[in-house]
Amino acid sequence: MSNRCCTYIYGSRSTRKCCKKLNVEIKVETQGAGAPENVLTEDDIQSADLVLIAAAKVVDFSRFEGKKLIEVSIEQTVRDAESVLKDAINNKDIS
């Protein structure tokens, strides 16, 4: 089973590695001190099965209206990205 996940996330390297292991296609948008990178397009968001947000700043969720949206702390994702992704895919409460 292949899931599509759009992720607005800090710990993208470990998350990408886990996605590969779990056969999950991922798009990662990063926003830090500099300009945003890999900004998710409307097509990216619409084709996603879920949107996972792990951010230390306020995120405008209006871009993701109508999508399954999960928000977790950066710490959760960095500490155990695989469990966060598995729980998100399996609809477990991970907030």
Short mmCIF file of N, CA and C in Angstrom, two decimals:
data_model
loop_
_atom_site.label_atom_id
_atom_site.label_comp_id
_atom_site.label_asym_id
_atom_site.label_seq_id
_atom_site.Cartn_x
_atom_site.Cartn_y
_atom_site.Cartn_z
N MET A 1 0.84 -1.17 0.00
CA MET A 1 0.00 0.00 0.00
C MET A 1 0.89 1.23 0.00
N SER A 2 0.61 2.12 -0.86
CA SER A 2 1.37 3.36 -0.93
C SER A 2 0.49 4.52 -0.51
N ASN A 3 0.94 5.27 0.45
CA ASN A 3 0.23 6.45 0.90
C ASN A 3 0.95 7.68 0.40
N ARG A 4 0.20 8.75 0.24
CA ARG A 4 0.78 10.03 -0.14
C ARG A 4 0.63 10.95 1.05
N CYS A 5 1.71 11.55 1.44
CA CYS A 5 1.72 12.39 2.62
C CYS A 5 2.43 13.70 2.29
N CYS A 6 1.77 14.81 2.53
CA CYS A 6 2.44 16.11 2.43
C CYS A 6 2.86 16.49 3.84
N THR A 7 4.06 16.90 3.99
CA THR A 7 4.57 17.18 5.31
C THR A 7 5.19 18.56 5.37
N TYR A 8 4.80 19.29 6.36
CA TYR A 8 5.33 20.61 6.63
C TYR A 8 6.13 20.40 7.90
N ILE A 9 7.41 20.18 7.78
CA ILE A 9 8.13 19.56 8.88
C ILE A 9 9.57 20.04 9.02
N TYR A 10 10.07 19.97 10.22
CA TYR A 10 11.45 20.36 10.50
C TYR A 10 12.41 19.20 10.25
N GLY A 11 12.13 18.03 10.81
CA GLY A 11 13.06 16.90 10.74
C GLY A 11 12.90 16.09 9.47
N SER A 12 13.11 16.71 8.34
CA SER A 12 12.77 16.06 7.08
C SER A 12 13.68 14.89 6.71
N ARG A 13 14.94 14.90 7.08
CA ARG A 13 15.85 13.82 6.68
C ARG A 13 15.41 12.49 7.28
N SER A 14 15.17 12.45 8.58
CA SER A 14 14.76 11.19 9.21
C SER A 14 13.36 10.79 8.75
N THR A 15 12.51 11.77 8.50
CA THR A 15 11.16 11.48 8.04
C THR A 15 11.19 10.85 6.65
N ARG A 16 12.01 11.40 5.77
CA ARG A 16 12.12 10.82 4.42
C ARG A 16 12.63 9.39 4.46
N LYS A 17 13.58 9.13 5.33
CA LYS A 17 14.13 7.78 5.46
C LYS A 17 13.05 6.81 5.92
N CYS A 18 12.25 7.22 6.88
CA CYS A 18 11.16 6.37 7.38
C CYS A 18 10.09 6.16 6.32
N CYS A 19 9.79 7.18 5.55
CA CYS A 19 8.80 7.05 4.48
C CYS A 19 9.22 6.02 3.46
N LYS A 20 10.48 6.04 3.12
CA LYS A 20 10.99 5.05 2.16
C LYS A 20 10.80 3.64 2.72
N LYS A 21 11.12 3.46 3.99
CA LYS A 21 10.98 2.16 4.64
C LYS A 21 9.52 1.71 4.67
N LEU A 22 8.59 2.66 4.87
CA LEU A 22 7.16 2.35 4.99
C LEU A 22 6.43 2.40 3.65
N ASN A 23 7.14 2.64 2.57
CA ASN A 23 6.55 2.75 1.23
C ASN A 23 5.51 3.88 1.17
N VAL A 24 5.90 5.01 1.73
CA VAL A 24 5.05 6.19 1.74
C VAL A 24 5.71 7.26 0.88
N GLU A 25 4.96 7.77 -0.07
CA GLU A 25 5.45 8.88 -0.89
C GLU A 25 5.29 10.16 -0.09
N ILE A 26 6.30 10.99 -0.08
CA ILE A 26 6.27 12.18 0.75
C ILE A 26 6.72 13.41 -0.02
N LYS A 27 6.12 14.52 0.31
CA LYS A 27 6.56 15.84 -0.17
C LYS A 27 6.81 16.64 1.09
N VAL A 28 7.95 17.27 1.19
CA VAL A 28 8.32 18.00 2.40
C VAL A 28 8.51 19.47 2.08
N GLU A 29 7.78 20.31 2.78
CA GLU A 29 7.96 21.75 2.72
C GLU A 29 8.68 22.17 3.99
N THR A 30 9.74 22.93 3.84
CA THR A 30 10.47 23.40 5.02
C THR A 30 10.44 24.91 5.06
N GLN A 31 10.30 25.41 6.27
CA GLN A 31 10.34 26.85 6.49
C GLN A 31 11.15 27.09 7.75
N GLY A 32 12.22 27.81 7.58
CA GLY A 32 13.08 28.12 8.71
C GLY A 32 13.37 29.59 8.73
N ALA A 33 14.58 29.92 9.11
CA ALA A 33 14.98 31.33 9.18
C ALA A 33 15.04 31.97 7.80
N GLY A 34 15.33 31.19 6.80
CA GLY A 34 15.41 31.70 5.43
C GLY A 34 14.08 31.58 4.72
N ALA A 35 14.14 31.68 3.43
CA ALA A 35 12.94 31.56 2.61
C ALA A 35 12.42 30.12 2.62
N PRO A 36 11.11 29.93 2.47
CA PRO A 36 10.56 28.57 2.39
C PRO A 36 11.18 27.80 1.23
N GLU A 37 11.34 26.50 1.44
CA GLU A 37 11.88 25.63 0.40
C GLU A 37 10.88 24.52 0.10
N ASN A 38 10.86 24.09 -1.15
CA ASN A 38 9.99 22.99 -1.58
C ASN A 38 8.53 23.25 -1.21
N VAL A 39 8.06 24.46 -1.48
CA VAL A 39 6.70 24.84 -1.11
C VAL A 39 5.70 23.91 -1.80
N LEU A 40 4.77 23.37 -1.01
CA LEU A 40 3.77 22.46 -1.53
C LEU A 40 2.82 23.19 -2.47
N THR A 41 2.59 22.59 -3.62
CA THR A 41 1.65 23.18 -4.57
C THR A 41 0.23 22.74 -4.21
N GLU A 42 -0.74 23.38 -4.82
CA GLU A 42 -2.13 22.97 -4.62
C GLU A 42 -2.33 21.52 -5.07
N ASP A 43 -1.69 21.12 -6.16
CA ASP A 43 -1.76 19.73 -6.62
C ASP A 43 -1.15 18.76 -5.61
N ASP A 44 -0.01 19.14 -5.02
CA ASP A 44 0.61 18.30 -3.98
C ASP A 44 -0.37 18.07 -2.84
N ILE A 45 -0.98 19.13 -2.39
CA ILE A 45 -1.90 19.06 -1.25
C ILE A 45 -3.14 18.26 -1.61
N GLN A 46 -3.71 18.51 -2.77
CA GLN A 46 -4.93 17.80 -3.17
C GLN A 46 -4.70 16.31 -3.36
N SER A 47 -3.52 15.91 -3.80
CA SER A 47 -3.26 14.48 -4.04
C SER A 47 -2.81 13.75 -2.77
N ALA A 48 -2.60 14.48 -1.69
CA ALA A 48 -2.14 13.86 -0.45
C ALA A 48 -3.27 13.14 0.28
N ASP A 49 -2.94 11.99 0.87
CA ASP A 49 -3.89 11.29 1.73
C ASP A 49 -3.97 11.94 3.10
N LEU A 50 -2.86 12.54 3.51
CA LEU A 50 -2.85 13.25 4.79
C LEU A 50 -1.78 14.33 4.77
N VAL A 51 -1.95 15.28 5.67
CA VAL A 51 -0.98 16.35 5.84
C VAL A 51 -0.50 16.28 7.28
N LEU A 52 0.80 16.15 7.46
CA LEU A 52 1.42 16.07 8.78
C LEU A 52 2.17 17.37 9.02
N ILE A 53 1.83 18.06 10.10
CA ILE A 53 2.47 19.33 10.43
C ILE A 53 3.34 19.12 11.67
N ALA A 54 4.62 19.43 11.56
CA ALA A 54 5.53 19.45 12.71
C ALA A 54 6.29 20.76 12.59
N ALA A 55 5.86 21.73 13.36
CA ALA A 55 6.41 23.07 13.19
C ALA A 55 6.56 23.76 14.54
N ALA A 56 7.55 24.65 14.60
CA ALA A 56 7.78 25.45 15.81
C ALA A 56 7.19 26.84 15.65
N LYS A 57 6.50 27.07 14.55
CA LYS A 57 5.89 28.37 14.32
C LYS A 57 4.44 28.18 13.95
N VAL A 58 3.71 29.26 13.96
CA VAL A 58 2.29 29.21 13.62
C VAL A 58 2.14 28.89 12.13
N VAL A 59 1.28 27.95 11.83
CA VAL A 59 1.04 27.52 10.46
C VAL A 59 -0.40 27.87 10.08
N ASP A 60 -0.57 28.44 8.91
CA ASP A 60 -1.89 28.74 8.39
C ASP A 60 -2.47 27.45 7.80
N PHE A 61 -3.44 26.88 8.48
CA PHE A 61 -4.02 25.60 8.06
C PHE A 61 -5.01 25.74 6.91
N SER A 62 -5.36 26.94 6.51
CA SER A 62 -6.38 27.12 5.47
C SER A 62 -5.96 26.47 4.15
N ARG A 63 -4.68 26.37 3.89
CA ARG A 63 -4.19 25.70 2.67
C ARG A 63 -4.59 24.24 2.62
N PHE A 64 -4.85 23.66 3.78
CA PHE A 64 -5.08 22.22 3.88
C PHE A 64 -6.54 21.87 4.16
N GLU A 65 -7.43 22.82 3.95
CA GLU A 65 -8.85 22.60 4.22
C GLU A 65 -9.35 21.37 3.47
N GLY A 66 -10.08 20.53 4.20
CA GLY A 66 -10.65 19.31 3.62
C GLY A 66 -9.71 18.12 3.63
N LYS A 67 -8.47 18.30 4.07
CA LYS A 67 -7.51 17.20 4.12
C LYS A 67 -7.42 16.64 5.54
N LYS A 68 -7.07 15.37 5.64
CA LYS A 68 -6.76 14.81 6.95
C LYS A 68 -5.51 15.52 7.44
N LEU A 69 -5.61 16.22 8.55
CA LEU A 69 -4.52 17.06 9.06
C LEU A 69 -4.11 16.59 10.44
N ILE A 70 -2.83 16.33 10.61
CA ILE A 70 -2.29 15.89 11.89
C ILE A 70 -1.16 16.83 12.26
N GLU A 71 -1.23 17.33 13.49
CA GLU A 71 -0.18 18.23 13.98
C GLU A 71 0.54 17.56 15.14
N VAL A 72 1.86 17.51 15.05
CA VAL A 72 2.70 16.94 16.10
C VAL A 72 3.85 17.90 16.38
N SER A 73 4.51 17.66 17.48
CA SER A 73 5.66 18.51 17.81
C SER A 73 6.87 18.07 16.98
N ILE A 74 7.77 19.00 16.79
CA ILE A 74 9.02 18.66 16.11
C ILE A 74 9.74 17.58 16.90
N GLU A 75 9.70 17.69 18.22
CA GLU A 75 10.40 16.72 19.07
C GLU A 75 9.89 15.30 18.84
N GLN A 76 8.56 15.13 18.71
CA GLN A 76 8.00 13.81 18.45
C GLN A 76 8.56 13.24 17.15
N THR A 77 8.60 14.07 16.14
CA THR A 77 9.02 13.61 14.83
C THR A 77 10.51 13.29 14.79
N VAL A 78 11.31 14.13 15.42
CA VAL A 78 12.76 13.89 15.45
C VAL A 78 13.07 12.67 16.30
N ARG A 79 12.36 12.52 17.42
CA ARG A 79 12.62 11.41 18.34
C ARG A 79 12.22 10.06 17.72
N ASP A 80 11.06 10.01 17.04
CA ASP A 80 10.58 8.73 16.53
C ASP A 80 9.68 8.94 15.31
N ALA A 81 10.29 9.35 14.22
CA ALA A 81 9.55 9.64 12.99
C ALA A 81 8.76 8.44 12.51
N GLU A 82 9.32 7.26 12.64
CA GLU A 82 8.63 6.07 12.15
C GLU A 82 7.31 5.84 12.87
N SER A 83 7.31 5.95 14.19
CA SER A 83 6.06 5.77 14.95
C SER A 83 5.05 6.86 14.63
N VAL A 84 5.51 8.08 14.49
CA VAL A 84 4.61 9.19 14.14
C VAL A 84 3.94 8.90 12.80
N LEU A 85 4.72 8.48 11.81
CA LEU A 85 4.16 8.20 10.49
C LEU A 85 3.22 6.99 10.52
N LYS A 86 3.62 5.92 11.19
CA LYS A 86 2.75 4.75 11.28
C LYS A 86 1.42 5.10 11.93
N ASP A 87 1.48 5.84 13.04
CA ASP A 87 0.26 6.22 13.74
C ASP A 87 -0.61 7.13 12.88
N ALA A 88 0.00 8.05 12.16
CA ALA A 88 -0.75 8.95 11.28
C ALA A 88 -1.45 8.15 10.18
N ILE A 89 -0.76 7.23 9.58
CA ILE A 89 -1.32 6.40 8.50
C ILE A 89 -2.45 5.54 9.02
N ASN A 90 -2.29 5.04 10.25
CA ASN A 90 -3.28 4.13 10.83
C ASN A 90 -4.36 4.86 11.64
N ASN A 91 -4.44 6.17 11.50
CA ASN A 91 -5.47 6.99 12.14
C ASN A 91 -5.45 6.94 13.67
N LYS A 92 -4.29 6.74 14.25
CA LYS A 92 -4.19 6.76 15.71
C LYS A 92 -4.01 8.20 16.17
N ASP A 93 -4.48 8.48 17.38
CA ASP A 93 -4.34 9.82 17.96
C ASP A 93 -2.89 10.01 18.38
N ILE A 94 -2.20 10.92 17.72
CA ILE A 94 -0.78 11.15 18.05
C ILE A 94 -0.52 12.58 18.49
N SER A 95 -1.58 13.32 18.74
CA SER A 95 -1.38 14.72 19.13
C SER A 95 -0.96 14.83 20.58
#
